Amino acid sequence: MFAPSIPQDVPPGVVAPPWDLTVGLIDATVQLDQPSGPETRTVGTGFLIQAPRPDGSSRVVLVTAAHVLEQMGQPEARIGWRTALPDGGWRFDPEPLVIRDVLGEGLWTRHPDRDVAVMEVAAPEAFARAAIPLGWLADETAFEAWQVGPGDELLSLGFPRGLSANRAGFPILRVGRIASWPLSPVSAFPTFLLDFTVFPGNSGGPVFWTPGARKRPGIVEPATPFIAGVLSQEVRVNDEPLDIGVVTHAVFVREAIAQLDLPVP
């Protein structure tokens, strides 16, 4: 059964206590963007996972929706790091992120069947510490074990239309209710619907549950917070938005990260 490991120590410089997944994920969520014209840019959201290599060495992995990176045709994108200032403020401090090799091939790893991409990144020290432990990603048993169902609230972080919560570049927190059923088995239902308005720029953001989000009456809350999935797209009919998002289950993030350790063919 799914049981996230709860870190016991808070490294210096980490704002959120380890059990506060909301603030923890805010710290670990970054904007991804690349110019797409003289005055336009392609924008998406990513979040950082601490996924140690098989030998136990530390590794920070960027997670996003695969289509976010696939739509960025240039070799370099920008990743929106943030820097804490001595006076308690923050500065938006983006840096180039190489996402394609000299032949134009993507440097990320895409899940073979789902809209999920992962890539190892060299994160600044503060972001490496803020990366969310792999154990917080829900597995295929989580929804059934915790009786997650339609009407339950989940939270999401992102950068709708490239907008951030402030000049420091922190993501915007949104809330929505699960709008589809069944939710498991994940092999049969790899995505689920979330009732909230989705904009370009939200894709790739984490969708998660944490104490404070509402559950249906009479249903026991999960024992710990968890990342439920990745926001993949908005639902549109005849080009009309329906204010519904499609979320890809977190188990596929786990599978994509596992691909990083497979031998190169």
Coordinates of C-alpha atoms in Angstrom, one line a residue:
M1 CA 0.0 0.0 0.0
F2 CA 1.2 3.5 -0.8
A3 CA 2.8 5.2 2.2
P4 CA 5.0 8.3 1.6
S5 CA 8.1 8.6 3.6
I6 CA 8.1 11.6 5.8
P7 CA 11.5 13.4 6.1
Q8 CA 12.4 13.9 9.7
D9 CA 14.9 16.8 9.3
V10 CA 14.4 20.2 7.8
P11 CA 17.6 21.2 5.9
P12 CA 18.7 24.8 6.5
G13 CA 17.1 27.2 4.0
V14 CA 14.0 25.2 3.4
V15 CA 10.9 27.4 4.0
A16 CA 8.3 24.6 4.4
P17 CA 8.3 21.9 7.1
P18 CA 8.5 18.5 5.4
W19 CA 4.9 17.7 6.1
D20 CA 3.5 20.9 4.5
L21 CA 3.2 19.7 1.0
T22 CA 1.4 22.9 -0.2
V23 CA 4.3 25.3 0.7
G24 CA 6.8 22.6 -0.2
L25 CA 5.5 22.2 -3.7
I26 CA 5.3 26.0 -4.1
D27 CA 9.0 26.0 -3.4
A28 CA 9.6 23.1 -5.8
T29 CA 7.5 24.4 -8.7
V30 CA 9.1 26.4 -11.5
Q31 CA 8.0 28.2 -14.7
L32 CA 9.4 26.9 -18.0
D33 CA 9.3 29.2 -21.1
Q34 CA 10.8 29.8 -24.5
P35 CA 10.3 32.6 -27.0
S36 CA 7.9 31.6 -29.8
G37 CA 7.9 34.9 -31.7
P38 CA 8.9 38.6 -31.3
E39 CA 6.4 39.2 -28.5
T40 CA 5.2 35.8 -27.6
R41 CA 6.5 32.8 -25.7
T42 CA 5.6 29.2 -25.0
V43 CA 5.0 28.8 -21.2
G44 CA 4.6 25.7 -19.0
T45 CA 5.0 24.5 -15.5
G46 CA 7.4 22.0 -14.0
F47 CA 8.1 20.7 -10.5
L48 CA 11.2 19.1 -8.9
I49 CA 11.4 15.6 -7.5
Q50 CA 14.3 14.2 -5.4
A51 CA 14.9 10.8 -7.1
P52 CA 18.1 9.2 -6.0
R53 CA 20.1 7.1 -8.5
P54 CA 20.3 3.3 -8.0
D55 CA 23.6 3.8 -6.3
G56 CA 22.0 6.2 -3.8
S57 CA 23.5 9.4 -5.1
S58 CA 21.4 12.5 -5.1
R59 CA 19.5 13.5 -8.3
V60 CA 17.0 16.2 -8.9
V61 CA 14.5 15.5 -11.7
L62 CA 12.3 18.1 -13.4
V63 CA 8.7 16.8 -14.1
T64 CA 6.4 18.4 -16.6
A65 CA 3.9 17.5 -19.3
A66 CA 5.7 16.1 -22.4
H67 CA 3.9 18.4 -24.8
V68 CA 5.3 21.5 -22.9
L69 CA 8.9 20.5 -23.9
E70 CA 7.9 19.2 -27.3
Q71 CA 6.4 22.5 -28.3
M72 CA 9.7 24.3 -27.5
G73 CA 11.7 23.9 -30.7
Q74 CA 14.9 25.8 -29.7
P75 CA 17.8 24.1 -27.9
E76 CA 17.4 26.3 -24.8
A77 CA 14.4 27.1 -22.7
R78 CA 14.4 29.1 -19.4
I79 CA 13.7 27.7 -16.0
G80 CA 12.4 30.1 -13.4
W81 CA 14.7 29.8 -10.4
R82 CA 14.1 32.2 -7.5
T83 CA 16.7 33.6 -5.1
A84 CA 16.1 34.5 -1.5
L85 CA 17.4 37.9 -0.5
P86 CA 19.0 38.9 2.8
D87 CA 16.1 41.3 3.6
G88 CA 13.6 38.5 3.4
G89 CA 12.5 39.3 -0.2
W90 CA 12.9 37.2 -3.3
R91 CA 14.2 37.8 -6.8
F92 CA 13.0 36.0 -10.0
D93 CA 16.3 34.5 -11.3
P94 CA 15.7 32.5 -14.4
E95 CA 18.5 30.6 -16.2
P96 CA 18.9 28.8 -19.5
L97 CA 18.0 25.2 -19.5
V98 CA 19.4 23.1 -22.4
I99 CA 16.5 20.8 -23.6
R100 CA 17.8 19.7 -27.0
D101 CA 21.1 18.4 -28.3
V102 CA 23.0 19.8 -31.4
L103 CA 20.8 17.6 -33.6
G104 CA 17.6 19.0 -32.1
E105 CA 16.7 15.8 -30.3
G106 CA 15.0 16.3 -26.9
L107 CA 17.2 15.6 -23.8
W108 CA 14.2 14.7 -21.7
T109 CA 12.7 11.2 -21.2
R110 CA 9.1 10.8 -22.3
H111 CA 6.8 8.2 -20.8
P112 CA 6.0 5.8 -23.7
D113 CA 2.3 6.2 -23.4
R114 CA 1.4 9.3 -21.4
D115 CA 1.9 13.0 -21.6
V116 CA 4.7 13.0 -19.0
A117 CA 8.3 14.1 -19.4
V118 CA 11.2 14.0 -16.9
M119 CA 14.8 15.1 -17.1
E120 CA 17.7 15.4 -14.7
V121 CA 18.6 19.1 -13.9
A122 CA 21.4 20.8 -12.1
A123 CA 19.3 22.8 -9.6
P124 CA 20.7 25.5 -7.4
E125 CA 21.3 24.3 -3.9
A126 CA 18.1 25.8 -2.4
F127 CA 16.0 24.1 -5.1
A128 CA 17.8 20.8 -4.7
R129 CA 16.9 20.9 -1.0
A130 CA 13.3 21.9 -1.9
A131 CA 12.8 19.0 -4.4
I132 CA 9.9 16.8 -3.2
P133 CA 10.9 13.2 -2.2
L134 CA 9.9 10.5 -4.7
G135 CA 7.8 8.9 -2.0
W136 CA 5.2 11.7 -2.1
L137 CA 4.1 10.6 -5.6
A138 CA 1.0 8.5 -5.3
D139 CA 1.2 4.9 -6.6
E140 CA -1.5 2.8 -8.2
T141 CA -3.0 1.9 -4.8
A142 CA -3.3 5.4 -3.3
F143 CA -6.8 6.4 -4.6
E144 CA -8.4 3.2 -3.7
A145 CA -6.7 2.9 -0.3
W146 CA -7.7 6.4 0.7
Q147 CA -11.2 6.3 -1.0
V148 CA -10.5 9.3 -3.2
G149 CA -13.5 10.0 -5.3
P150 CA -15.7 12.4 -7.3
G151 CA -16.2 15.7 -5.5
D152 CA -13.0 15.5 -3.5
E153 CA -10.8 18.7 -3.7
L154 CA -7.3 18.7 -5.1
L155 CA -4.9 21.6 -5.4
S156 CA -2.8 22.6 -8.4
L157 CA 0.1 24.9 -9.0
G158 CA 1.0 26.6 -12.3
F159 CA 1.6 29.8 -14.3
P160 CA -1.7 30.5 -16.2
R161 CA -0.8 32.4 -19.4
G162 CA 2.7 32.9 -17.9
L163 CA 1.3 34.8 -14.9
S164 CA 3.0 34.2 -11.6
A165 CA 1.8 35.0 -8.1
N166 CA 4.3 37.9 -7.7
R167 CA 7.4 39.4 -9.1
A168 CA 9.5 36.7 -7.5
G169 CA 8.0 34.1 -9.9
F170 CA 6.2 31.9 -7.4
P171 CA 3.4 29.7 -8.9
I172 CA -0.3 30.4 -8.5
L173 CA -2.3 28.0 -6.3
R174 CA -5.7 26.8 -7.6
V175 CA -8.3 24.3 -6.3
G176 CA -10.7 22.0 -8.2
R177 CA -12.9 19.0 -7.6
I178 CA -12.5 15.6 -9.1
A179 CA -15.1 15.4 -11.8
S180 CA -14.8 11.8 -13.2
W181 CA -15.3 8.2 -12.1
P182 CA -14.0 5.6 -11.9
L183 CA -10.5 6.6 -10.8
S184 CA -8.9 3.1 -10.6
P185 CA -7.5 0.8 -11.6
V186 CA -4.9 3.2 -13.0
S187 CA -4.1 0.8 -15.9
A188 CA -7.7 1.2 -17.1
F189 CA -8.2 4.9 -16.2
P190 CA -4.8 6.6 -16.6
T191 CA -6.2 10.1 -16.4
F192 CA -9.0 11.8 -14.5
L193 CA -10.9 15.1 -14.8
L194 CA -10.6 18.1 -12.4
D195 CA -13.3 20.8 -12.4
F196 CA -11.4 24.0 -12.6
T197 CA -10.4 26.5 -15.3
V198 CA -7.2 25.6 -17.2
F199 CA -5.1 28.1 -19.2
P200 CA -2.0 27.8 -21.4
G201 CA 0.9 27.7 -18.9
N202 CA -0.8 25.4 -16.4
S203 CA 0.3 22.3 -18.2
G204 CA 2.9 20.3 -16.3
G205 CA 1.9 21.5 -12.9
P206 CA 1.5 19.2 -9.9
V207 CA -2.0 18.2 -8.7
F208 CA -2.0 17.2 -5.1
W209 CA -4.0 16.6 -1.9
T210 CA -3.0 18.1 1.5
P211 CA -4.8 18.6 4.8
G212 CA -7.2 21.5 4.3
A213 CA -8.5 20.3 0.9
R214 CA -12.0 19.0 1.4
K215 CA -13.1 15.4 1.3
R216 CA -16.6 14.0 1.0
P217 CA -18.5 13.8 4.3
G218 CA -18.0 10.6 6.1
I219 CA -14.7 9.7 4.3
V220 CA -11.6 9.4 6.3
E221 CA -8.8 11.7 5.2
P222 CA -5.5 10.2 3.9
A223 CA -2.8 9.8 6.5
T224 CA -0.4 12.0 4.6
P225 CA -0.4 14.5 1.8
F226 CA 0.4 13.2 -1.7
I227 CA 1.0 14.3 -5.3
A228 CA -1.9 12.8 -7.3
G229 CA -0.7 13.6 -10.8
V230 CA 0.3 16.1 -13.5
L231 CA -2.0 18.5 -15.2
S232 CA -1.9 17.5 -18.9
Q233 CA -4.5 19.6 -20.8
E234 CA -7.8 21.4 -20.8
V235 CA -11.0 19.9 -22.1
R236 CA -12.4 21.7 -25.2
V237 CA -15.4 20.8 -27.4
N238 CA -15.5 22.5 -30.8
D239 CA -12.7 24.8 -29.5
E240 CA -14.9 25.8 -26.6
P241 CA -13.2 25.5 -23.1
L242 CA -15.3 23.6 -20.6
D243 CA -13.3 24.7 -17.5
I244 CA -12.2 21.1 -16.9
G245 CA -8.6 19.8 -16.7
V246 CA -7.2 16.4 -17.5
V247 CA -4.8 15.0 -14.9
T248 CA -2.4 12.1 -15.6
H249 CA -1.9 9.9 -12.6
A250 CA 1.3 10.2 -10.7
V251 CA 2.2 6.5 -11.1
F252 CA 3.2 7.4 -14.7
V253 CA 5.6 10.0 -13.3
R254 CA 7.1 7.2 -11.2
E255 CA 7.4 5.1 -14.4
A256 CA 9.0 7.9 -16.4
I257 CA 11.6 8.5 -13.6
A258 CA 12.4 4.7 -13.6
Q259 CA 13.2 5.0 -17.3
L260 CA 16.1 7.3 -16.5
D261 CA 17.9 4.3 -15.0
L262 CA 17.4 1.9 -17.9
P263 CA 20.4 1.1 -20.1
V264 CA 20.7 3.3 -23.2
P265 CA 19.9 1.1 -26.3

